[in-house]
CSV table of C-alpha atoms (C1' of nucleotides) and ligand atoms in Angstrom, one decimal:
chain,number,residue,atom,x,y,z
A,1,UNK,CA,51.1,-21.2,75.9
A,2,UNK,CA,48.0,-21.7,73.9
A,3,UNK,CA,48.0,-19.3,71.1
A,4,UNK,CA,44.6,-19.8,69.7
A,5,UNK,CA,41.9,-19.7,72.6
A,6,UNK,CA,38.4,-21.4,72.0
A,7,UNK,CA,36.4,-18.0,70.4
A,8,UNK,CA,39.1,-18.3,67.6
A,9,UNK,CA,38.6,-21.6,67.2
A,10,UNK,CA,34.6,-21.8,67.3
A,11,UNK,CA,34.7,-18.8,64.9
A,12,UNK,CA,37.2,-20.8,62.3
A,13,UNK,CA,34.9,-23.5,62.4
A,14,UNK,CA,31.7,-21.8,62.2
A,15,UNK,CA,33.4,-20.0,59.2
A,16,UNK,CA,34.2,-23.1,57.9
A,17,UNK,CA,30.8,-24.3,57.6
A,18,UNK,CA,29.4,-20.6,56.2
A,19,UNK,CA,31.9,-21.2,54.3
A,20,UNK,CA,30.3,-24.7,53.0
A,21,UNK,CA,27.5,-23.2,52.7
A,22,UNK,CA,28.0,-20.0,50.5
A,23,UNK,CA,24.8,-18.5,49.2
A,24,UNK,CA,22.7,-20.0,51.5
A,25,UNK,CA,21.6,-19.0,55.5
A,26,UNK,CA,22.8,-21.3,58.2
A,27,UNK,CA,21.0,-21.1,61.4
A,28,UNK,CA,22.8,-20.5,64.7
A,29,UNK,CA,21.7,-23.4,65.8
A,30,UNK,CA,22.7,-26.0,62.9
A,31,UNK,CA,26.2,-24.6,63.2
A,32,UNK,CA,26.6,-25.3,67.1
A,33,UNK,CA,25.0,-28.8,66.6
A,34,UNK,CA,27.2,-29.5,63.8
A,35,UNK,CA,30.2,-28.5,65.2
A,36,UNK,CA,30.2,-29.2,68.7
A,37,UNK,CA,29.7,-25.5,69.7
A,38,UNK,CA,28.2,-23.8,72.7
A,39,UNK,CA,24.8,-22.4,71.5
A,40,UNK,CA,24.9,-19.1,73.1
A,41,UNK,CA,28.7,-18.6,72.8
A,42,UNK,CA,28.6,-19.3,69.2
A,43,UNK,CA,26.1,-16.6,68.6
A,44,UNK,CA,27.9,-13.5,70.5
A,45,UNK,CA,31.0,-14.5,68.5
A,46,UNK,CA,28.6,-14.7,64.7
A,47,UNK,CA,27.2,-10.7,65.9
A,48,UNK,CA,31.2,-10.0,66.3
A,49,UNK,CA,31.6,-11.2,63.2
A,50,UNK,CA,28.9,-9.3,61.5
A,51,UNK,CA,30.3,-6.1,63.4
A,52,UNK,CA,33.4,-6.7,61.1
A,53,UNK,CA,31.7,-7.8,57.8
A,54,UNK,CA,32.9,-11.4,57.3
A,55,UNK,CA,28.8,-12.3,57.5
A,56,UNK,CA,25.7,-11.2,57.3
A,57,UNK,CA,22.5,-11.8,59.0
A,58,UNK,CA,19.1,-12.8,58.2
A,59,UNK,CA,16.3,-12.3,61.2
A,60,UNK,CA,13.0,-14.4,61.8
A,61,UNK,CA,12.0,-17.7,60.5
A,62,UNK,CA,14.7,-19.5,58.2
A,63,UNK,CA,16.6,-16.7,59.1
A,64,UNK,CA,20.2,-17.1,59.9
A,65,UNK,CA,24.2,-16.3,58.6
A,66,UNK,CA,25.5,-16.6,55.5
A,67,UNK,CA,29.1,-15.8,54.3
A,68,UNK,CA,29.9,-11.6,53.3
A,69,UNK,CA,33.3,-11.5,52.6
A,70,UNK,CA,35.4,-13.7,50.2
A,71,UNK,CA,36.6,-16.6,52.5
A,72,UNK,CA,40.0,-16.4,50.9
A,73,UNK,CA,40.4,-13.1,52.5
A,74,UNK,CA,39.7,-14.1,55.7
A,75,UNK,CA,42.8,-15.1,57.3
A,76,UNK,CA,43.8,-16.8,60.7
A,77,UNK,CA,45.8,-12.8,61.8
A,78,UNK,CA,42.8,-11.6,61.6
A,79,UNK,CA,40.1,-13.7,63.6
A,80,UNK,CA,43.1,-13.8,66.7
A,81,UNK,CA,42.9,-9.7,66.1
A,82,UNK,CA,39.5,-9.8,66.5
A,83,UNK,CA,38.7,-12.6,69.1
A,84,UNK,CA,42.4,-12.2,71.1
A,85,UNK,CA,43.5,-8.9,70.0
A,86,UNK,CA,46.1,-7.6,68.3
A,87,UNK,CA,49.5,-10.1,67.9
A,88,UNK,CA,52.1,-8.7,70.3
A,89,UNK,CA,55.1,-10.1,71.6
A,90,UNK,CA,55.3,-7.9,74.2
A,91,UNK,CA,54.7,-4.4,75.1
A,92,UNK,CA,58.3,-3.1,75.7
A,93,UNK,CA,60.2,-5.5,77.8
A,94,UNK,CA,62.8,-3.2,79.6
A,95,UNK,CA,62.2,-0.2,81.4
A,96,UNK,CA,62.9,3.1,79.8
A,97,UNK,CA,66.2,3.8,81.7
A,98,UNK,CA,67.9,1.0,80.1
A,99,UNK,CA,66.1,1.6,76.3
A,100,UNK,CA,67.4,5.3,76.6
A,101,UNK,CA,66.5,5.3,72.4
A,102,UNK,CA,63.3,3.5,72.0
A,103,UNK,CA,62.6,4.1,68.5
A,104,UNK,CA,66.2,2.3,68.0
A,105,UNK,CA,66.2,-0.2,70.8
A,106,UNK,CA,67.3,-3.6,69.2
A,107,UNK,CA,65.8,-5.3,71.9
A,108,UNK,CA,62.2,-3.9,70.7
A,109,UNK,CA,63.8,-4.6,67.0
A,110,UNK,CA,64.2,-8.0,68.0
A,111,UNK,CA,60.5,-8.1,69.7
A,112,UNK,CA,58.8,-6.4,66.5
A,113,UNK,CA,60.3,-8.8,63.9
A,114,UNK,CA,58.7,-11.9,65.7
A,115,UNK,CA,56.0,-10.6,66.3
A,116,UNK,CA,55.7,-9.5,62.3
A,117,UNK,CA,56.7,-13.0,61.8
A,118,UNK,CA,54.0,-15.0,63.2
A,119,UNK,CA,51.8,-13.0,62.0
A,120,UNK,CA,52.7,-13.2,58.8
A,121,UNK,CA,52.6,-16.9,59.3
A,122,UNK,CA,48.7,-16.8,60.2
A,123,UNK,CA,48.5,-14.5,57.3
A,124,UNK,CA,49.3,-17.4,55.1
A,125,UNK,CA,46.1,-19.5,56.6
A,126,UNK,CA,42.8,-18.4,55.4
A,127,UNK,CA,39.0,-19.5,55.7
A,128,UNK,CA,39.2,-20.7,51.4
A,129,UNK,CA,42.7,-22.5,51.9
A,130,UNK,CA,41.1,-24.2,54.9
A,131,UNK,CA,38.0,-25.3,53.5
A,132,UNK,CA,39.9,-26.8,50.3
A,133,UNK,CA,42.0,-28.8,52.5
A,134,UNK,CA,39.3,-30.1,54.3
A,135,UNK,CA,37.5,-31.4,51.1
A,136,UNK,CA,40.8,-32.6,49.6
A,137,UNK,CA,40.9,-35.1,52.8
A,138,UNK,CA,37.8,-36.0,52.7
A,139,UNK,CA,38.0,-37.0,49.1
A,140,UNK,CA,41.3,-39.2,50.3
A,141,UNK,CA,39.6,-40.6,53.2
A,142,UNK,CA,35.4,-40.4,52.5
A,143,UNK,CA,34.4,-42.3,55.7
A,144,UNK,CA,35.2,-39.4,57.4
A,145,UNK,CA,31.7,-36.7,57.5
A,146,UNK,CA,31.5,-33.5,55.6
A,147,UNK,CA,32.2,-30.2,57.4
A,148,UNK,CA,28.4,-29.0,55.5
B,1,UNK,CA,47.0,-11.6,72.4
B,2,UNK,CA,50.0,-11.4,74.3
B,3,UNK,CA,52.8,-13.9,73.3
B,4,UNK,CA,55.1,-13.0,76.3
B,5,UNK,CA,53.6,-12.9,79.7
B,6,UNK,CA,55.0,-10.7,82.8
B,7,UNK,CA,56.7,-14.2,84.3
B,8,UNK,CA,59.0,-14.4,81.4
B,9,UNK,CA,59.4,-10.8,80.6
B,10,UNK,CA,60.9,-10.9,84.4
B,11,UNK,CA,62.7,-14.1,83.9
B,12,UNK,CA,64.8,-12.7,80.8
B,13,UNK,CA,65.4,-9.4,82.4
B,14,UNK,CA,66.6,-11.7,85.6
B,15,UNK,CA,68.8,-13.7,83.3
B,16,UNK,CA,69.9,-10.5,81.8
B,17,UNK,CA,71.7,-9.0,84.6
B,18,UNK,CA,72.7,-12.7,85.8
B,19,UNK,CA,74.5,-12.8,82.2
B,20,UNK,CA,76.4,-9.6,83.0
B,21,UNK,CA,77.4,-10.2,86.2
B,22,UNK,CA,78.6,-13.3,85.1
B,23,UNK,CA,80.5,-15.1,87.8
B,24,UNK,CA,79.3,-13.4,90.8
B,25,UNK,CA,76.3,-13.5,93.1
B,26,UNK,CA,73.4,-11.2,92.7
B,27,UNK,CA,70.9,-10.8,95.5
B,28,UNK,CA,67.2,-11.0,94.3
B,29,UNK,CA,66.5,-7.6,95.9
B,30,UNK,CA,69.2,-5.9,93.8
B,31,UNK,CA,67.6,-7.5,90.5
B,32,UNK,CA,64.5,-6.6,91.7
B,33,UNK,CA,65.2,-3.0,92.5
B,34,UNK,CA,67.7,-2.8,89.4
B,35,UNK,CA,64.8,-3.9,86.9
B,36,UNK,CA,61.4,-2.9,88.7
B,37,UNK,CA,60.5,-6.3,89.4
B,38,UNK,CA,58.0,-7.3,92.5
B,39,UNK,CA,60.6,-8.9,94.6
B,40,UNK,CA,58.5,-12.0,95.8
B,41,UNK,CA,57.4,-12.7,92.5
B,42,UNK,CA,60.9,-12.8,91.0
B,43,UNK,CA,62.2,-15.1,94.4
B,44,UNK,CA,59.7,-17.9,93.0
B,45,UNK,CA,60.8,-17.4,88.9
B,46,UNK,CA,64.4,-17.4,90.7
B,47,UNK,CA,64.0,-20.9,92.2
B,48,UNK,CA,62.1,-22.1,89.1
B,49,UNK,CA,65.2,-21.4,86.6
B,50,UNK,CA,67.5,-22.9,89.3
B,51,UNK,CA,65.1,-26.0,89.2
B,52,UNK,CA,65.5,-26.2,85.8
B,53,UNK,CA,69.6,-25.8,86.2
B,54,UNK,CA,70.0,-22.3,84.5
B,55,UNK,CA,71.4,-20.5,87.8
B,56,UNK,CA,72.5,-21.2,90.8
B,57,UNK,CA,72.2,-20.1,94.0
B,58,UNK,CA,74.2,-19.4,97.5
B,59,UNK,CA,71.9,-19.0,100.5
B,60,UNK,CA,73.2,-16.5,103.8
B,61,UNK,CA,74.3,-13.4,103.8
B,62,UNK,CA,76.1,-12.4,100.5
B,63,UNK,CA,74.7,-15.1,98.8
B,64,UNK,CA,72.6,-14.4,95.8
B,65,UNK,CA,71.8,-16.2,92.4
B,66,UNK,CA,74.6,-16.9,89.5
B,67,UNK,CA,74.2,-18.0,85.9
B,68,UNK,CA,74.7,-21.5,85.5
B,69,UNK,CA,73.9,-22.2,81.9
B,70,UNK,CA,76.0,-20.5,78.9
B,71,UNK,CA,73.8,-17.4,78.0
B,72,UNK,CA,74.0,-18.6,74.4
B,73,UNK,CA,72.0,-21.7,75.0
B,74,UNK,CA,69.0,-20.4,77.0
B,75,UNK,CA,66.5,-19.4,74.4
B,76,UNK,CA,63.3,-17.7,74.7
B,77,UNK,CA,61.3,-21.1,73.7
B,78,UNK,CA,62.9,-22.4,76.6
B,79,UNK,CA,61.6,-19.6,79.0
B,80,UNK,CA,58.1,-19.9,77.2
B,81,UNK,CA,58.2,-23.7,77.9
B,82,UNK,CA,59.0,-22.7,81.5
B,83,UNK,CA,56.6,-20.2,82.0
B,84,UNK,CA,54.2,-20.3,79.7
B,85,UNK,CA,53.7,-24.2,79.0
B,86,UNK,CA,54.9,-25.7,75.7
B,87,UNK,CA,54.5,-23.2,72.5
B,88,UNK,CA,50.9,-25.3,71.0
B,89,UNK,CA,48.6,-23.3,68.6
B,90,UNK,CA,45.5,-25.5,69.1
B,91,UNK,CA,45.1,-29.2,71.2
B,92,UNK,CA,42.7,-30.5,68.1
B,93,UNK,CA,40.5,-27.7,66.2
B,94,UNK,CA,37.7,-30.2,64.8
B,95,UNK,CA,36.1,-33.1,66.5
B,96,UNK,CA,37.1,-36.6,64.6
B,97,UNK,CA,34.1,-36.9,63.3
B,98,UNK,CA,35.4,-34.6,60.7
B,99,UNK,CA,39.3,-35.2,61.0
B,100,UNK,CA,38.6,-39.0,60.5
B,101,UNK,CA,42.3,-39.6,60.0
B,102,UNK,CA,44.0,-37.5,62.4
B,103,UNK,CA,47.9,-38.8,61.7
B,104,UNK,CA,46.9,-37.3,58.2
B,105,UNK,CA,44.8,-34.7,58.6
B,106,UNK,CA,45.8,-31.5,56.9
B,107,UNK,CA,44.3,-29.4,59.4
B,108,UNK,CA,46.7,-30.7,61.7
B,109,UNK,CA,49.7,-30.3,59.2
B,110,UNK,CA,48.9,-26.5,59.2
B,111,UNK,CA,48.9,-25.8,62.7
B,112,UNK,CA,51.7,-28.1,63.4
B,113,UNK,CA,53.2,-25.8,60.4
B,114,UNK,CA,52.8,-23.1,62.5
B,115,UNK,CA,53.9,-24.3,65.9
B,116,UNK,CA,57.5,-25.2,64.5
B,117,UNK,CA,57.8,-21.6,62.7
B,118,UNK,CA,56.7,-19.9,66.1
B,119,UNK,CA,58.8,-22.0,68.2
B,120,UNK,CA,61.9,-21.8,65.6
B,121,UNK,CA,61.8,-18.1,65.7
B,122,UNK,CA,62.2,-17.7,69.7
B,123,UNK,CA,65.1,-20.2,69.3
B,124,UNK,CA,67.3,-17.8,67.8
B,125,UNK,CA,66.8,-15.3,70.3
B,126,UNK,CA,69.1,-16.3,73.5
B,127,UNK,CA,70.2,-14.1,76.5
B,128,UNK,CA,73.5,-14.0,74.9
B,129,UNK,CA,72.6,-12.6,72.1
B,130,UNK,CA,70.2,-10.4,73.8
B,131,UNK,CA,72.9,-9.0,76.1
B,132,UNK,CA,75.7,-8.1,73.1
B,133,UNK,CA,73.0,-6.6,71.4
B,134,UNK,CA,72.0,-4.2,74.8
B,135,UNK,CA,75.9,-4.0,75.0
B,136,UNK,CA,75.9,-2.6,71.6
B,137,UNK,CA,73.3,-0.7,71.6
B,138,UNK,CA,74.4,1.1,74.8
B,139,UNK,CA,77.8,1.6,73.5
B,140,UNK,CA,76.0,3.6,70.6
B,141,UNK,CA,74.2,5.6,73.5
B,142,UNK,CA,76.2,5.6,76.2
B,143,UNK,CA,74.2,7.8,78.2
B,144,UNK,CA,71.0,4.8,78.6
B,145,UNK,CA,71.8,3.1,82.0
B,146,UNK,CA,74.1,-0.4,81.5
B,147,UNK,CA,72.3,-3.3,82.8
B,148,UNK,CA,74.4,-4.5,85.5
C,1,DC,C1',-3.0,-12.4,62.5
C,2,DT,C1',-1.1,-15.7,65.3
C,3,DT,C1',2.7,-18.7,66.2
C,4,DA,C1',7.1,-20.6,66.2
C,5,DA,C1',11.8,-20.1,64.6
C,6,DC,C1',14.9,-17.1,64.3
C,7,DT,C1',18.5,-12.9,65.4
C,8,DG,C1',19.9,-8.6,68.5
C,9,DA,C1',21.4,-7.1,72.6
C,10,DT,C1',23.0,-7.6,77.0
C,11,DA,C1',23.5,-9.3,81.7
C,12,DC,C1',25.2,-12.8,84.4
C,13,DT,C1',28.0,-16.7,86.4
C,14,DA,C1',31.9,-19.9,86.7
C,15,DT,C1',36.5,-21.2,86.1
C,16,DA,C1',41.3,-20.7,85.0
C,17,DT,C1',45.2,-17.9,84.4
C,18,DT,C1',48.1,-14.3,85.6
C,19,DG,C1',50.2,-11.2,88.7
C,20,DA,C1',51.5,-10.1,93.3
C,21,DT,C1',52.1,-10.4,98.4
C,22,DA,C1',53.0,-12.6,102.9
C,23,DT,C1',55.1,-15.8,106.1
C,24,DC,C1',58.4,-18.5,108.4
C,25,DA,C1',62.1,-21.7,108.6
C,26,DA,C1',67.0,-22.5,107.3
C,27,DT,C1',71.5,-20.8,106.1
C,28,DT,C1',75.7,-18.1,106.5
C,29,DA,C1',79.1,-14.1,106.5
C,30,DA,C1',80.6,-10.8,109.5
D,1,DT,C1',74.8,-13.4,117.8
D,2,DT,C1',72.7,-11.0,114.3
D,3,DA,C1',71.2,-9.4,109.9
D,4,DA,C1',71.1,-10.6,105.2
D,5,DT,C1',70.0,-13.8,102.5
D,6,DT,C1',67.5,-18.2,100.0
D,7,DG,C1',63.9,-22.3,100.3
D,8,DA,C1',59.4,-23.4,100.5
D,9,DT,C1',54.6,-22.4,100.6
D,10,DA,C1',50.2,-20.2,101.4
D,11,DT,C1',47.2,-16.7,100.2
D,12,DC,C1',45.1,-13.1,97.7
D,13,DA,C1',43.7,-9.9,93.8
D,14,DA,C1',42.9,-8.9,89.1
D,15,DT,C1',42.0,-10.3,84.6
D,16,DA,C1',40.8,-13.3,80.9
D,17,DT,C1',38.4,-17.1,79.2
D,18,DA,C1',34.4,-20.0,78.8
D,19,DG,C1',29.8,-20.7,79.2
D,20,DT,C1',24.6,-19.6,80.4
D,21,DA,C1',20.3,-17.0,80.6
D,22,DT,C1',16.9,-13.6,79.4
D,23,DC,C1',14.0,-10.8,76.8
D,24,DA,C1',12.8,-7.9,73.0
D,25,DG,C1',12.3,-7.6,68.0
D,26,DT,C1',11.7,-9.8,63.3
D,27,DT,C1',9.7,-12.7,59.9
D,28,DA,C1',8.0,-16.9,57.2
D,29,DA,C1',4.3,-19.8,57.2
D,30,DG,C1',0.0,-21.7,58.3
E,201,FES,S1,62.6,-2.9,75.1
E,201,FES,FE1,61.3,-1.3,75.3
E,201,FES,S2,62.3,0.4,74.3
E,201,FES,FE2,63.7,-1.3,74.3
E,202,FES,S1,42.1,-30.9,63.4
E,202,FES,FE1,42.2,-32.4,64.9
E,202,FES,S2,42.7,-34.2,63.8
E,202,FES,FE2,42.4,-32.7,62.3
DNA sequence: CTTAACTGATACTATATTGATATCAATTAA
DNA sequence: TTAATTGATATCAATATAGTATCAGTTAAG
C-alpha cells in the first residue's frame, strides 16, 4: 500500500523548491532538472496547482512559477486531495442489509475516525515545516546540495 | 485515495462471518451469496488467509472454511499487509543528492512518523472487535440482518 | 519585429494495479 | 457413484498511474 503516489510526490518537491525560491519565477524546466522530475508531467501537475492557487504563473521568456499561497498553509492532506483524491478509508464496507442504521453504524464510526486520523496526521506536515527541516539538515550535514 | 481496497474489504467481511460461525464450516458460496461477494474472487482471498494460517479449510462435500486464528489478533494492518503490501507512505521522496545523510534525514523521520501512526491505528481495529461491535449494534436494532 | 524561451491546453501511449471470471483436477460425504 | 466442495491457475476487463508529444499563445530581449 503506497499512500503517496508519484504526482504527490513531484508536486511536494516542486513546492519545495518554489518554496526556496519565494519572490522569484522558477522555470518548469529548472525544477524538473533539479529535482529529478519528468518534464512534461511536472508541468500538468504546476497548471493543477495554479487551478487551486498554491502558485502562480508567469508566460513568455523568463517566465515561469512562483509561490501564491503561504507555504505553511499548504499541507501534505491537501496535495493527496488534490493529486489522489479525497482520504477515504473506505466507502461503506458492509452492505445495507446488515448496516440497517447507517448514520449509527459503528462499523462506519470505526471507518470515519481513521480516516479523520490520518488525515489529521498529514495535516500536521506542511510545505514551510518541510522546507525548514530541509535547511536545518543541511546546516548539520553541508556536503549535502541545497534543495534551491 | 482509497486506503482499503475491494480485496480486503472482502477479506474482513469473509473473516466476519468466519468469526461468527466460529467452529463450523462455511462454504465459500454461502459467504459469497451472504455478503455479495464475486464467488471466484473470494475462493482465491480464501486460500490466501489460509496460506497465511488465519482459517482453515475442509475440502468435499460439506467442507467449507473455519477461523483458525483468535479474531482478536487478526488486525486490519495485517489484512492491508496481505492485500495491499506493507502500509509505506513513500520508498524515498528526494534523490540523495539532497538527503545526503539518509539514516538522519528528517524528511525521512516525518514520513516514517507517519507510517507508524497509520499503521498503529489499523492495529487496534481486529475482527473481534469488529464483530462485538456489529453484535452490539444489532442488538440496538434488531431488525438489521445478523451476519451469520 | 523577429526569435527563442516560456506557459496553456490537451491528446496520446504505456504500464501497473485492481477487480472479476473461467477452468479443471482432487477430495469427500451421502 | 455422484454432487458439492476446495486447490491451483490461467485469463480477461477495467481503472489508475506514469510518462510523452504536440501545437498554439505569450513575452523579454536583441
Ligand atoms: S459499514 Fe456501511 S453503513 Fe455500516
Ligand atoms: S527523503 Fe529519502 S533520504 Fe531523505
Amino acid at each position: 500500500m503506497k499512500v503517496l503516489t508519484k504526482n504527490t510526490d513531484y508536486a511536494i518537491r516542486a513546492l519545495l523548491a518554489l518554496a526556496a525560491k519565494k519572490g522569484s519565477y522558477m522555470s518548469a524546466k529548472s525544477i524538473a532538472i533539479e529535482h529529478d522530475i519528468p518534464y512534461q508531467f511536472l508541468r500538468r501537475l504546476l497548471q493543477e496547482m495554479i487551478r487551486h492557487n498554491l502558485i502562480v504563473s508567469k508566460e513568455g521568456v523568463r517566465g515561469g512559477f512562483m509561490m501564491q499561497k503561504d507555504p505553511d498553509e499548504i499541507t501534505v492532506t491537501q496535495l493527496i486531495e488534490i493529486f489522489q483524491g479525497k482520504v477515504q478509508v473506505s466507502e461503506c464496507m458492509f452492505r445495507k442489509q446488515i448496516c440497517g442504521n447507517r448514520a449509527n453504524c459503528v462499523l462506519r464510526h470505526e471507518i470515519m475516525r481513521i480516516e479523520s486520523v490520518v488525515q489529521s496526521e498529514f495535516e500536521k506536515v506542511t510545505i514551510g515545516k518541510l522546507l525548514r527541516d530541509l535547511e536545518a539538515a543541511n546546516q548539520v550535514n553541508p556536503t549535502a546540495a541545497t534543495i534551491s
